[in-house]
Amino acid sequence: MAHNPQAPQGPEGNYDPAGSTQMFRAFVDEGAQPGGGGRSTGTAATGSSGSRVGLIVGVLAVVVILGAAAWLALG
């Protein structure tokens, strides 16, 4: 692996030889910029709340299904 003198260095002054930190930051920044524009906290919050609602609905569905199965098994 080649040494990249322009790579940002960590608090200890060690550079990341694999560049994984830089790649992760690029990945996170890419996800925060859906239209290619600047950071949009409103869009990120909307996507997060949408997935949260889906998670809640999924958990409730599992609880209802397990309750119905238990009711049928015990009834």
Coordinates of N, CA and C in Angstrom, one line a residue:
M1 N 0.8 -1.2 0.0 CA 0.0 0.0 0.0 C 0.9 1.2 0.0
A2 N 0.5 2.2 -0.8 CA 1.3 3.4 -0.9 C 1.0 4.4 0.2
H3 N 2.0 5.1 0.6 CA 1.9 6.1 1.7 C 1.3 7.3 1.0
N4 N 0.2 7.9 1.7 CA -0.4 9.1 1.2 C -0.1 10.2 2.1
P5 N 0.8 11.1 1.8 CA 1.1 12.2 2.7 C 0.0 13.2 2.9
Q6 N -1.0 13.2 2.0 CA -2.1 14.2 2.1 C -3.2 13.6 2.9
A7 N -3.2 12.4 3.3 CA -4.3 11.8 4.1 C -4.3 12.5 5.5
P8 N -5.5 12.7 6.0 CA -5.7 13.3 7.3 C -5.1 12.4 8.4
Q9 N -4.5 12.9 9.4 CA -3.9 12.1 10.4 C -4.8 12.1 11.6
G10 N -4.8 11.0 12.4 CA -5.6 10.9 13.6 C -4.9 11.7 14.7
P11 N -5.6 11.7 15.9 CA -5.1 12.5 17.1 C -3.7 12.0 17.5
E12 N -3.3 10.8 17.2 CA -1.9 10.3 17.6 C -0.9 10.7 16.6
G13 N -1.4 11.2 15.4 CA -0.5 11.5 14.3 C -0.2 10.3 13.4
N14 N -1.0 9.2 13.6 CA -0.9 8.0 12.7 C -1.8 8.2 11.6
Y15 N -1.3 7.8 10.4 CA -2.2 7.9 9.2 C -2.9 6.5 9.1
D16 N -4.0 6.5 8.4 CA -4.7 5.2 8.1 C -4.2 4.6 6.9
P17 N -3.3 3.6 6.9 CA -2.7 3.0 5.7 C -3.7 2.5 4.7
A18 N -4.8 1.9 5.2 CA -5.8 1.3 4.3 C -6.8 2.4 3.8
G19 N -6.8 3.5 4.4 CA -7.7 4.6 4.0 C -9.2 4.3 4.4
S20 N -9.4 3.3 5.3 CA -10.8 3.0 5.6 C -11.5 4.1 6.3
T21 N -10.8 4.9 7.1 CA -11.5 6.0 7.7 C -12.0 7.0 6.7
Q22 N -11.1 7.3 5.7 CA -11.5 8.2 4.7 C -12.6 7.7 3.8
M23 N -12.6 6.4 3.5 CA -13.7 5.8 2.7 C -15.0 5.8 3.5
F24 N -14.9 5.5 4.8 CA -16.2 5.6 5.6 C -16.7 7.0 5.6
R25 N -15.9 8.0 5.8 CA -16.4 9.3 5.8 C -17.0 9.7 4.5
A26 N -16.4 9.3 3.4 CA -17.0 9.5 2.1 C -18.3 8.8 1.9
F27 N -18.4 7.6 2.4 CA -19.7 6.9 2.3 C -20.8 7.6 3.1
V28 N -20.5 8.0 4.3 CA -21.4 8.7 5.2 C -21.9 10.0 4.5
D29 N -20.9 10.8 4.0 CA -21.2 12.1 3.4 C -22.0 11.9 2.1
E30 N -21.8 10.8 1.4 CA -22.5 10.5 0.2 C -24.0 10.2 0.5
G31 N -24.2 9.5 1.6 CA -25.6 9.2 2.0 C -26.3 10.4 2.5
A32 N -25.6 11.4 3.0 CA -26.3 12.6 3.5 C -26.6 13.6 2.4
Q33 N -26.1 13.3 1.2 CA -26.3 14.2 0.1 C -27.0 13.5 -1.0
P34 N -28.4 13.3 -0.9 CA -29.1 12.6 -1.9 C -29.1 13.2 -3.2
G35 N -29.2 14.5 -3.3 CA -29.3 15.2 -4.6 C -27.9 15.7 -5.1
G36 N -26.9 15.4 -4.4 CA -25.5 15.9 -4.8 C -25.3 17.3 -4.3
G37 N -26.2 17.9 -3.6 CA -26.0 19.2 -3.1 C -25.4 19.2 -1.7
G38 N -25.6 20.3 -1.0 CA -25.0 20.3 0.4 C -25.7 19.4 1.3
R39 N -25.2 19.4 2.5 CA -25.9 18.5 3.5 C -27.3 19.0 3.8
S40 N -28.2 18.0 3.9 CA -29.6 18.4 4.1 C -30.0 17.6 5.3
T41 N -30.1 18.3 6.5 CA -30.5 17.6 7.7 C -32.0 17.2 7.7
G42 N -32.8 18.0 6.9 CA -34.2 17.7 6.9 C -34.5 16.4 6.1
T43 N -33.7 16.1 5.1 CA -33.9 14.9 4.3 C -33.4 13.7 5.1
A44 N -32.3 13.9 5.8 CA -31.8 12.8 6.6 C -32.8 12.5 7.8
A45 N -33.4 13.5 8.4 CA -34.3 13.2 9.5 C -35.5 12.6 9.0
T46 N -36.0 12.9 7.8 CA -37.2 12.3 7.2 C -37.0 10.8 6.9
G47 N -35.8 10.5 6.4 CA -35.5 9.1 6.1 C -35.4 8.3 7.4
S48 N -34.8 8.9 8.4 CA -34.7 8.2 9.7 C -36.0 8.0 10.3
S49 N -36.9 9.0 10.3 CA -38.2 8.8 10.9 C -39.1 7.8 10.1
G50 N -38.9 7.8 8.8 CA -39.6 6.8 8.0 C -39.2 5.4 8.3
S51 N -37.9 5.1 8.5 CA -37.5 3.8 8.9 C -37.9 3.4 10.3
R52 N -38.0 4.4 11.2 CA -38.4 4.2 12.5 C -39.8 3.8 12.6
V53 N -40.7 4.4 11.8 CA -42.1 4.1 11.7 C -42.3 2.6 11.2
G54 N -41.5 2.3 10.2 CA -41.5 0.9 9.7 C -41.1 -0.1 10.7
L55 N -40.1 0.2 11.5 CA -39.6 -0.7 12.5 C -40.7 -0.9 13.6
I56 N -41.4 0.2 14.0 CA -42.4 0.1 15.0 C -43.6 -0.7 14.5
V57 N -44.0 -0.5 13.2 CA -45.1 -1.3 12.6 C -44.7 -2.8 12.6
G58 N -43.4 -3.0 12.2 CA -43.0 -4.4 12.1 C -43.0 -5.1 13.5
V59 N -42.5 -4.4 14.5 CA -42.5 -5.0 15.9 C -43.9 -5.2 16.3
L60 N -44.8 -4.3 16.1 CA -46.2 -4.5 16.5 C -46.9 -5.7 15.7
A61 N -46.5 -5.8 14.5 CA -47.1 -7.0 13.7 C -46.6 -8.3 14.3
V62 N -45.3 -8.3 14.6 CA -44.7 -9.6 15.2 C -45.4 -9.9 16.6
V63 N -45.7 -8.8 17.4 CA -46.3 -9.0 18.7 C -47.7 -9.6 18.5
V64 N -48.5 -9.0 17.5 CA -49.8 -9.5 17.2 C -49.8 -10.9 16.7
I65 N -48.9 -11.2 15.8 CA -48.9 -12.6 15.3 C -48.5 -13.6 16.4
L66 N -47.5 -13.3 17.2 CA -47.2 -14.2 18.3 C -48.3 -14.3 19.3
G67 N -49.0 -13.2 19.6 CA -50.2 -13.3 20.5 C -51.3 -14.2 19.9
A68 N -51.5 -14.0 18.6 CA -52.6 -14.9 18.0 C -52.2 -16.3 18.0
A69 N -50.9 -16.6 17.8 CA -50.4 -18.0 17.8 C -50.5 -18.6 19.2
A70 N -50.2 -17.8 20.2 CA -50.3 -18.3 21.6 C -51.7 -18.5 22.0
W71 N -52.6 -17.6 21.5 CA -54.1 -17.8 21.8 C -54.6 -19.0 21.2
L72 N -54.2 -19.3 19.9 CA -54.7 -20.5 19.3 C -54.1 -21.8 19.9
A73 N -52.8 -21.7 20.4 CA -52.2 -22.8 20.9 C -52.8 -23.2 22.3
L74 N -53.1 -22.1 23.1 CA -53.6 -22.3 24.4 C -55.1 -22.5 24.5
G75 N -55.8 -22.0 23.4 CA -57.3 -22.0 23.4 C -57.9 -23.3 23.0

